[in-house]
Short mmCIF file of C-alpha atoms in Angstrom, two decimals:
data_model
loop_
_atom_site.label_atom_id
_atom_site.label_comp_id
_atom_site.label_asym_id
_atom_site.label_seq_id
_atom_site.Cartn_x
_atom_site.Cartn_y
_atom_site.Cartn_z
CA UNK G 1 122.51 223.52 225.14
CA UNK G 2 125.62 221.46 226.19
CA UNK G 3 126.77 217.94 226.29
CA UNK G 4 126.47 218.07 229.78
CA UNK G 5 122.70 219.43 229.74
CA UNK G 6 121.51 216.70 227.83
CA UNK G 7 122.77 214.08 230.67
CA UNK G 8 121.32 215.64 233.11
CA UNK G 9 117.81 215.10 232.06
CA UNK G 10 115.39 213.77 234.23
CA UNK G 11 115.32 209.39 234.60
CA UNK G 12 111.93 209.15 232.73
CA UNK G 13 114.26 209.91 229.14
CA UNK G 14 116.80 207.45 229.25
CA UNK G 15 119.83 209.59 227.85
CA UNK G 16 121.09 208.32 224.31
CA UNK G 17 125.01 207.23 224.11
CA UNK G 18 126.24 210.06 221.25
CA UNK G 19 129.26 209.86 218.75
CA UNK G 20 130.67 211.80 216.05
CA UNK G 21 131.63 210.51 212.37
CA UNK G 22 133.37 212.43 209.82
CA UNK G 23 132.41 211.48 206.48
CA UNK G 24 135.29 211.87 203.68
CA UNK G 25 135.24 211.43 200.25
CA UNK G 26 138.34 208.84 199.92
CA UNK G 27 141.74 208.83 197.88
CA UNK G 28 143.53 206.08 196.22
CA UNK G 29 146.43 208.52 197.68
CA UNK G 30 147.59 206.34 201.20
CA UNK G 31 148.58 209.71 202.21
CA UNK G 32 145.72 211.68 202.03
CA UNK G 33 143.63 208.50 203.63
CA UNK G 34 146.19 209.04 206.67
CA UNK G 35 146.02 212.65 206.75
CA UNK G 36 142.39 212.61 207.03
CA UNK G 37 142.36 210.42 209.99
CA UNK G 38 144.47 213.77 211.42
CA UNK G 39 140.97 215.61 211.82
CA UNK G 40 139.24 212.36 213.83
CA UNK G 41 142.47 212.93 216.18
CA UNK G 42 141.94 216.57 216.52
CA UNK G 43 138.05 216.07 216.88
CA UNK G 44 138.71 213.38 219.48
CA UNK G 45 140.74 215.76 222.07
CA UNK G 46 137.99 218.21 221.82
CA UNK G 47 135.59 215.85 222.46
CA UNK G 48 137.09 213.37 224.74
CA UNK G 49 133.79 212.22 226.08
CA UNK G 50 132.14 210.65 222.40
CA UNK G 51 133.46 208.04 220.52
CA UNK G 52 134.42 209.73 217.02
CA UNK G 53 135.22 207.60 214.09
CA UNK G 54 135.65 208.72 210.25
CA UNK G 55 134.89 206.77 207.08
CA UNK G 56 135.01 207.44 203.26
CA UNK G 57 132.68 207.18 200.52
CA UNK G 58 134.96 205.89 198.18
CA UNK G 59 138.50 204.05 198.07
CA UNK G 60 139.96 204.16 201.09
CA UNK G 61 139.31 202.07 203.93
CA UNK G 62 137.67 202.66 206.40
CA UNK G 63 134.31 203.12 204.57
CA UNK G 64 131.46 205.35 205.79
CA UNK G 65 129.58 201.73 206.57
CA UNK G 66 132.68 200.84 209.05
CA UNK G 67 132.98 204.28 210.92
CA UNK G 68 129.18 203.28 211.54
CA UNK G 69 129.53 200.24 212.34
CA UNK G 70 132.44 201.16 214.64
CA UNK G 71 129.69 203.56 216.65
CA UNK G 72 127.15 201.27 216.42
CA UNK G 73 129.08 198.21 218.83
CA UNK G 74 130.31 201.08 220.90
CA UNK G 75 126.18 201.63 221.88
CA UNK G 76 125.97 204.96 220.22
CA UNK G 77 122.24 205.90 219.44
CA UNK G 78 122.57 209.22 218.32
CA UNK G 79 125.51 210.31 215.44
CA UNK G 80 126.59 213.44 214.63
CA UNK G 81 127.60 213.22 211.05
CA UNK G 82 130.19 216.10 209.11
CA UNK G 83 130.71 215.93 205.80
CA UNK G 84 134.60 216.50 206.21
CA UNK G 85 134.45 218.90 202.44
CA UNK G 86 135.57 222.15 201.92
CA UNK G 87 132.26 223.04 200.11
CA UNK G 88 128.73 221.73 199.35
CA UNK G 89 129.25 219.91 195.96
CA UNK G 90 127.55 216.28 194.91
CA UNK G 91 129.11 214.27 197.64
CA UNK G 92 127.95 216.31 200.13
CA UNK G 93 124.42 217.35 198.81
CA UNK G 94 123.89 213.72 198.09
CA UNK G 95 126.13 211.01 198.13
CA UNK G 96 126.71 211.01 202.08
CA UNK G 97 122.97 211.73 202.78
CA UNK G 98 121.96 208.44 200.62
CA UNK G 99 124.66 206.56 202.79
CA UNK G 100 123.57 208.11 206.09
CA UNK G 101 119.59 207.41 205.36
CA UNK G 102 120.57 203.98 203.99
CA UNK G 103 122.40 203.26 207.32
CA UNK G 104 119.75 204.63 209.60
CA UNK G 105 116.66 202.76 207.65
CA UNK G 106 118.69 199.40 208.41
CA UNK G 107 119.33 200.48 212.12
CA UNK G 108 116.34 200.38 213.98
CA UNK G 109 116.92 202.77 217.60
CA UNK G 110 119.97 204.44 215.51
CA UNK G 111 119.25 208.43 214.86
CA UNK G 112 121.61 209.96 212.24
CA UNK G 113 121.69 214.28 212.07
CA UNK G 114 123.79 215.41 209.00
CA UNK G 115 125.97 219.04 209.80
CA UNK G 116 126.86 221.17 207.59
CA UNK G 117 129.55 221.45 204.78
CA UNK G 118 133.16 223.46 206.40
CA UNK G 119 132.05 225.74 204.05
CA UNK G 120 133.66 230.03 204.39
CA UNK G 121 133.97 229.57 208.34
CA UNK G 122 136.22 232.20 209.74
CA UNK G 123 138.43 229.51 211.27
CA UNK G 124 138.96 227.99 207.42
CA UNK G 125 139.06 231.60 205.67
CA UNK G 126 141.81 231.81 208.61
CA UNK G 127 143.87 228.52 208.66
CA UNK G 128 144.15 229.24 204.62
CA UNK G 129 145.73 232.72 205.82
CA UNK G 130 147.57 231.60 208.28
CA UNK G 131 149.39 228.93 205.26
CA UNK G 132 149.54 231.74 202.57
CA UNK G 133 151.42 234.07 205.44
CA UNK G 134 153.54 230.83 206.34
CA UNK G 135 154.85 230.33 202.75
CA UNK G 136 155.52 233.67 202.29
CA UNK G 137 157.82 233.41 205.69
CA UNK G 138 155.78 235.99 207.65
CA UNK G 139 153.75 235.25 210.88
CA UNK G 140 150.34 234.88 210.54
CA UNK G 141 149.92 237.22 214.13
CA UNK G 142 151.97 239.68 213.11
CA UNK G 143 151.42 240.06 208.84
CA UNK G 144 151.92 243.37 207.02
CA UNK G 145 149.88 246.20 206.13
CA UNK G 146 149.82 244.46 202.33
CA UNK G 147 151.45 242.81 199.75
CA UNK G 148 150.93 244.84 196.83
CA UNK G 149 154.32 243.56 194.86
CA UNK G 150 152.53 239.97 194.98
CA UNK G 151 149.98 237.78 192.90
CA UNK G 152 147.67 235.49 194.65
CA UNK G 153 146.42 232.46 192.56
CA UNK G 154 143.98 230.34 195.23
CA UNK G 155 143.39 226.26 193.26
CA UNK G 156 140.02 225.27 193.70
CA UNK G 157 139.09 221.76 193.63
CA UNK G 158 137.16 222.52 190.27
CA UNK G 159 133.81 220.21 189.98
CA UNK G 160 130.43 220.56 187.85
CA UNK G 161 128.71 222.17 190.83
CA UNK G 162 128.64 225.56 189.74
CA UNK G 163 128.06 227.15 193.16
CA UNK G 164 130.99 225.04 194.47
CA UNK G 165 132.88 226.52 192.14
CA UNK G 166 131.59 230.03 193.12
CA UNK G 167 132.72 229.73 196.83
CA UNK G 168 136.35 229.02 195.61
CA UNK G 169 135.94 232.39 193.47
CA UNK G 170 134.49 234.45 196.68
CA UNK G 171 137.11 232.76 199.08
CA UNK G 172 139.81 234.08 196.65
CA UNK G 173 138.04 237.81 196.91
CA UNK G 174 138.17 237.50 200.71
CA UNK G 175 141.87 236.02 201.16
CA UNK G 176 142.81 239.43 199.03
CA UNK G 177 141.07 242.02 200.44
CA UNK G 178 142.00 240.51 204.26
CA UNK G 179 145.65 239.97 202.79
CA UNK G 180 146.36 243.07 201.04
CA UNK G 181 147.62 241.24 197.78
CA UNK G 182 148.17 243.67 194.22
CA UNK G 183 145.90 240.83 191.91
CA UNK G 184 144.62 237.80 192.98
CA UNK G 185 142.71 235.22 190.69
CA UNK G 186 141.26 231.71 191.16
CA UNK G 187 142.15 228.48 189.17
CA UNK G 188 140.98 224.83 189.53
CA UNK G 189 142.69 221.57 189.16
CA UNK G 190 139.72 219.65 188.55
CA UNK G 191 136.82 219.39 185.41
CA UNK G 192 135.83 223.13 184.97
CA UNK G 193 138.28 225.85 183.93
CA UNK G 194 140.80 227.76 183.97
CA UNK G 195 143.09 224.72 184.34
CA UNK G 196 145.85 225.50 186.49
CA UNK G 197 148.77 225.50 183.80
CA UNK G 198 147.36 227.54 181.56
CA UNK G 199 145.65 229.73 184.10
CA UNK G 200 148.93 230.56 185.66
CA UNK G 201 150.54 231.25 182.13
CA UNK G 202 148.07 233.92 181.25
CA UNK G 203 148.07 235.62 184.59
CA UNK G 204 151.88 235.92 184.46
CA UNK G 205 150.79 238.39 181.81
CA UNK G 206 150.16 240.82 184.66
CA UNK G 207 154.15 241.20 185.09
CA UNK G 208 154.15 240.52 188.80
CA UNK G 209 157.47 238.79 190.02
CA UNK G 210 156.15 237.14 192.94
CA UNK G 211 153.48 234.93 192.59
CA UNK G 212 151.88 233.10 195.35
CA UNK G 213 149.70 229.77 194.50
CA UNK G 214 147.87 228.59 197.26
CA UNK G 215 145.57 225.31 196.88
CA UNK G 216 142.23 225.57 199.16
CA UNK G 217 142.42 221.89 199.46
CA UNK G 218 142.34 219.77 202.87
CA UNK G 219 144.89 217.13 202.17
CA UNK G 220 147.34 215.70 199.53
CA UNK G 221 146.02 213.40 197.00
CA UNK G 222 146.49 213.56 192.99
CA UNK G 223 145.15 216.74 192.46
CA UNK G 224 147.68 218.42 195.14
CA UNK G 225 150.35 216.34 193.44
CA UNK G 226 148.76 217.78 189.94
CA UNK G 227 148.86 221.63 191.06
CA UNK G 228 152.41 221.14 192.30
CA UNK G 229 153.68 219.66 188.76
CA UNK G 230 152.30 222.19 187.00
CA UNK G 231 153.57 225.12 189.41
CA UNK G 232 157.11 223.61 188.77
CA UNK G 233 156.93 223.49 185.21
CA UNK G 234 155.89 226.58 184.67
CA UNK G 235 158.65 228.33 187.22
CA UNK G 236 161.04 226.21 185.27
CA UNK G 237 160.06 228.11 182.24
CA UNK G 238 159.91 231.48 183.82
CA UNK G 239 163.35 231.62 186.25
CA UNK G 240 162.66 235.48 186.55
CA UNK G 241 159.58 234.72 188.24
CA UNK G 242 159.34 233.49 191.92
CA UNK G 243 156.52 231.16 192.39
CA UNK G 244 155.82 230.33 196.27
CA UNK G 245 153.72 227.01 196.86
CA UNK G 246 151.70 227.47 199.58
CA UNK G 247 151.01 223.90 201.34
CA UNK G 248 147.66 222.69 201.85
CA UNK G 249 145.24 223.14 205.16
CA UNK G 250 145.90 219.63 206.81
CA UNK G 251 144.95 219.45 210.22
CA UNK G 252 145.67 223.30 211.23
CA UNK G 253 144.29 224.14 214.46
CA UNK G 254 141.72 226.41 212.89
CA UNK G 255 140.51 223.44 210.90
CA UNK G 256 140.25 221.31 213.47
CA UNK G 257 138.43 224.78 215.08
CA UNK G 258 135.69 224.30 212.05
CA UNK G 259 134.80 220.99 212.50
CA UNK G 260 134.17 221.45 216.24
CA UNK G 261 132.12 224.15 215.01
CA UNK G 262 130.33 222.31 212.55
CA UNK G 263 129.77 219.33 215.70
CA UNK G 264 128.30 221.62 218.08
CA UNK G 265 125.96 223.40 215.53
CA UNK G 266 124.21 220.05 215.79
CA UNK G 267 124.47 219.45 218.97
CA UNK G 268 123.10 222.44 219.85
CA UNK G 269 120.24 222.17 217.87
CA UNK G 270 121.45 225.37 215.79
CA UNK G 271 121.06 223.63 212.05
CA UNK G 272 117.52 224.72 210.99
CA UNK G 273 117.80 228.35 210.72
CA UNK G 274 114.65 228.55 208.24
CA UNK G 275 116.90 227.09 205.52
CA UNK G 276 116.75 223.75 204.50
CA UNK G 277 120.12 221.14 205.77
CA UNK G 278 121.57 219.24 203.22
CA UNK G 279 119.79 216.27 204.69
CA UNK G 280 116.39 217.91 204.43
CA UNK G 281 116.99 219.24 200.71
CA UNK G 282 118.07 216.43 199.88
CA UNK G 283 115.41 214.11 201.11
CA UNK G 284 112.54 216.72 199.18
CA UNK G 285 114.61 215.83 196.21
CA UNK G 286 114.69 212.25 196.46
CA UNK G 287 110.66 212.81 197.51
CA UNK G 288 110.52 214.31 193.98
CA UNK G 289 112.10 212.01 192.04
CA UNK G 290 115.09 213.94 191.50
CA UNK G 291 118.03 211.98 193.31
CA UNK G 292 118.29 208.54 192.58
CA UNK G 293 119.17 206.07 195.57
CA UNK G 294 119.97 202.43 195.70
CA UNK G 295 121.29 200.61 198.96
CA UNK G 296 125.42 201.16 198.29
CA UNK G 297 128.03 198.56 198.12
CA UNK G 298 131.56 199.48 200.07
CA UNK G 299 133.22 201.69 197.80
CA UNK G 300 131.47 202.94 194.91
CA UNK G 301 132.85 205.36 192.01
CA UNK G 302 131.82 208.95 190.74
CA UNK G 303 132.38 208.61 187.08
CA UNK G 304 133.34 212.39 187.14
CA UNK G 305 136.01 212.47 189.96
CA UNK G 306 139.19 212.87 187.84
CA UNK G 307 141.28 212.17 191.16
CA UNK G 308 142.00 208.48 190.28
CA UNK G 309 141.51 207.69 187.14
CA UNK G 310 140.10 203.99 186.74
CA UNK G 311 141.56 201.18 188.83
CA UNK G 312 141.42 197.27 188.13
CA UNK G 313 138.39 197.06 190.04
CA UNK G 314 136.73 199.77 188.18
CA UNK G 315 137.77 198.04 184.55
CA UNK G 316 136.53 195.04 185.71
CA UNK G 317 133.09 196.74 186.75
CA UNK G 318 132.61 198.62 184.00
CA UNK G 319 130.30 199.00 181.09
CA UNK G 320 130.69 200.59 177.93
CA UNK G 321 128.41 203.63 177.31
CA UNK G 322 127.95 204.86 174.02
CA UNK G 323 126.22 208.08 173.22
CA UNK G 324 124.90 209.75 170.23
CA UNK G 325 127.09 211.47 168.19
CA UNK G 326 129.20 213.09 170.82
CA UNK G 327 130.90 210.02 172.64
CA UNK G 328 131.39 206.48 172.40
CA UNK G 329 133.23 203.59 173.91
CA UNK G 330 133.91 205.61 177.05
CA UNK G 331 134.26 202.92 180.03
CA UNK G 332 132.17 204.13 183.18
CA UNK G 333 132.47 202.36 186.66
CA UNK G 334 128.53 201.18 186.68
CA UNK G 335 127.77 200.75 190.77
CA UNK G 336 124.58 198.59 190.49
CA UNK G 337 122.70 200.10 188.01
CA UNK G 338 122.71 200.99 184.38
CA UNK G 339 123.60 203.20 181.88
CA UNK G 340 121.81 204.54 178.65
CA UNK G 341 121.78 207.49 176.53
CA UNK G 342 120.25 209.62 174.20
CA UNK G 343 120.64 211.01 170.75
CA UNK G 344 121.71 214.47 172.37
CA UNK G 345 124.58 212.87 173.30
CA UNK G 346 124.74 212.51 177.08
CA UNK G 347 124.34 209.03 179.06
CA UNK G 348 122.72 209.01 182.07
CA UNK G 349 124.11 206.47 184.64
CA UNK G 350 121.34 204.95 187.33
CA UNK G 351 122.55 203.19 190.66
CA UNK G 352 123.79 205.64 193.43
CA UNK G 353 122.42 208.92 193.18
CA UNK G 354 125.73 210.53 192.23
CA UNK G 355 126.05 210.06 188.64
CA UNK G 356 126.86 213.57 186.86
CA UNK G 357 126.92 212.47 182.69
CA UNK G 358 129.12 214.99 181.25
CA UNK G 359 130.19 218.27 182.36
CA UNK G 360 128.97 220.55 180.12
CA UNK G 361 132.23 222.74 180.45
CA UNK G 362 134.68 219.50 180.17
CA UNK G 363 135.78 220.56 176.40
CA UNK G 364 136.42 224.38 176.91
CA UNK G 365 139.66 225.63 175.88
CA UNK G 366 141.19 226.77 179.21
CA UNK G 367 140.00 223.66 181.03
CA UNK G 368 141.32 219.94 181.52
CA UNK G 369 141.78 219.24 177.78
CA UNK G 370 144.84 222.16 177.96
CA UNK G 371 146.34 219.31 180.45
CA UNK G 372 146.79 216.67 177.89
CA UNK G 373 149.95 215.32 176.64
CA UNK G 374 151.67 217.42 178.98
CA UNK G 375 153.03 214.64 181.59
CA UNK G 376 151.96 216.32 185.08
CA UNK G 377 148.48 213.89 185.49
CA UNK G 378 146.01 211.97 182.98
CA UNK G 379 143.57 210.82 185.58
CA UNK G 380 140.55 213.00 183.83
CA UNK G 381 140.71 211.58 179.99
CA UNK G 382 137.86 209.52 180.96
CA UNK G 383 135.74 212.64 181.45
CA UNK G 384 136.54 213.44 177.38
CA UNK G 385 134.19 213.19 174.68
CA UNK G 386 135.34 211.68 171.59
CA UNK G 387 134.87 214.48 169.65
CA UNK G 388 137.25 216.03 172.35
CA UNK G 389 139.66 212.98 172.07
CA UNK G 390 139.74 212.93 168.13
CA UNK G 391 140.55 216.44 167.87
CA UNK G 392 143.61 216.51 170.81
CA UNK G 393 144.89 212.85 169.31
CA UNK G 394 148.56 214.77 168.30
CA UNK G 395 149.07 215.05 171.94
CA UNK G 396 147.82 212.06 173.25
CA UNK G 397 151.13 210.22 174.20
CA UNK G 398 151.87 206.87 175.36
CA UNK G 399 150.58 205.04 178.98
CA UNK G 400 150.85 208.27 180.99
CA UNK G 401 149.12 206.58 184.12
CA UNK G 402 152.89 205.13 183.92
CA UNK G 403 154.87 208.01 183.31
CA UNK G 404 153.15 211.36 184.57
CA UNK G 405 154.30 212.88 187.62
CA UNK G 406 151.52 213.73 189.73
CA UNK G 407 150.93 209.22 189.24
CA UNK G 408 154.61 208.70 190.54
CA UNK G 409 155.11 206.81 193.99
#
């Protein structure tokens, strides 16, 4: 059913204005904000008849709220909403969808329909391709047969969603097999493991003398800026080895292909396909008492987003939670609510429905705590335990918010 359908319908049903918003998660990086606003451009020649507007959930400016808005004096009565994320993780599952239902319970007239995640399209299994081929100087229409003499290493983003984490894993399978490559291997650069630095260091075990590292990340931001300091220090260490960064996705055509996908799917009334949306799961779950929701504020923080570390605003908003035995005296940006804990030694934070408590993973020995002391980033020593603190204290070195690279202007 197209666009065009839908305004010819008969005079008794007055025809709703439509728009599109693209809902991001937000960087304290200015470039990733701007990059992002690449994908509204790209949306907005495709669909040159709606308003489209983007917003973030945390951060950056515009807000999810002001994108809204934006639609809203523009007379749109019917949004199309994206989550503009790689993969279904907390900020899509729930975050956005307690923004969206927010919005829409304050809007009388106003009809919100939540799209999928970009998820393993064929456009982004392709664009990621297309960037691998690019690094390696080949063209992406004309690749060889294989490239048996290389190692692929794909970065995940690396979160506490363990099927998130999964899709990075399967996307890595996929890129080989299509690609031809001799080993290929995923790391992440966020909480779970393997860590990228030591990741790479144990698969240059293999012996291969080419090794490609490709994040599977949209834009810049601190973890991009992470995964590149750690790529350089370990080629530094190992001249014999070449080590080709691939870039990240940006705005490649096929990208920009996805979310047009992920538009129309709504449009076209293609979303319920006897599985449940990630609006409709996650309203049963907030039916059950399982997702907490409170009206949000602006900007709000995810106390297990390693990405930024904590700003003046978020020391100023914080409280201290102490736990049982495990941690104390961590500071965690509060949102409206509260925190407490129990004697098994995990706090539970209530306010926005995107609280995580600990990762359960955050003190295994490949993972962030293999990052510490070594200058590339120190955004996630929030995440840490004391226990985990107390026993890496030798390495723990000065202000590196200051001094590590992937924090440099």
């Amino acid at each position: 059913e197209s666009i065009q359908k839908r305004e010819t319908m008969s005079n008794t049903t007055p025809v709703k204005k439509q728009g599109i918003m693209i809902c991001g998660h937000g960087s304290r990086d200015k470039d990733a904000e701007r990059e992002f606003g690449l994908v509204a451009k790209g949306l907005r020649e495709r669909f040159p008849h709606l308003p489209v507007e983007y917003g973030f959930l945390e951060f950056s400016a515009p807000n999810i709220h002001m994108g809204l808005n934006s639609l809203l004096s523009q007379g749109v009565e019917e949004i199309y909403a994206v989550p503009g994320m790689l993969f279904a993780a907390t900020h899509a599952k729930n975050d956005i969808p307690s923004v969206l239902t927010t919005y829409e319970e304050k809007n009388a007239g106003l009809h919100i329909t939540y799209g999928r995640e970009l998820g393993l399209q064929d456009d982004m299994i392709e664009a990621f391709q297309a960037r691998i081929y690019e690094s390696l100087g080949l063209d992406p229409q004309n690749p060889p047969e294989n490239l048996y003499d290389t190692l692929l290493v794909v970065v995940g983003r690396g979160t506490s969603d363990t099927s998130a984490n999964a899709e990075a894993a399967k996307l890595t399978r996929i890129v080989s097999e299509n690609m031809g490559f001799g080993w290929a291997d995923t790391v992440y650069s966020g909480v779970t493991y393997p860590s990228v630095g030591v990741g790479l260091e144990n698969l240059m075990k293999l012996g291969y003398k080419r090794i490609v590292v490709a994040p599977y990340f949209l834009f810049t931001g601190r973890l991009i800026k992470r995964i590149q300091g750690y790529v350089d220090k370990v080629a530094q260490a190992n001249p014999a080895i070449e080590f080709i960064q691939t870039p990240y996705l940006s705005d490649h055509p096929r990208v920009i292909d996805a979310f047009q996908h992920r538009v129309e799917e709504i449009m076209q009334d293609q979303l319920q396909t006897g599985e449940e949306t990630l609006m409709s799961s996650f309203k049963r779950r907030l039916a059950a008492g399982e997702v907490d929701v409170h009206h949000h504020h602006a900007e709000f923080v995810d106390p297990q987003d390693d990405t930024n570390g904590l700003s003046d605003f978020d020391l100023k908003h914080a409280v201290v939670s102490t736990g049982g035995t495990s941690h104390s005296s961590v500071l965690k940006p509060h949102g409206h609510g509260h925190s407490h804990s129990h004697d098994h030694g995990h706090s539970h934070d209530h306010g926005h429905g995107h609280s995580h408590g600990v990762y359960k993973h955050i003190g295994h020995p490949m993972g962030p705590r293999t990052m510490i002391g070594e200058g590339i980033c120190c955004c996630f020593m929030g995440q840490f335990t004391d226990e985990i603190l107390e026993e890496e204290k030798d390495k723990i070195d000065g202000d590196c918010t200051k001094t590590a690279f992937a924090h440099r202007k």
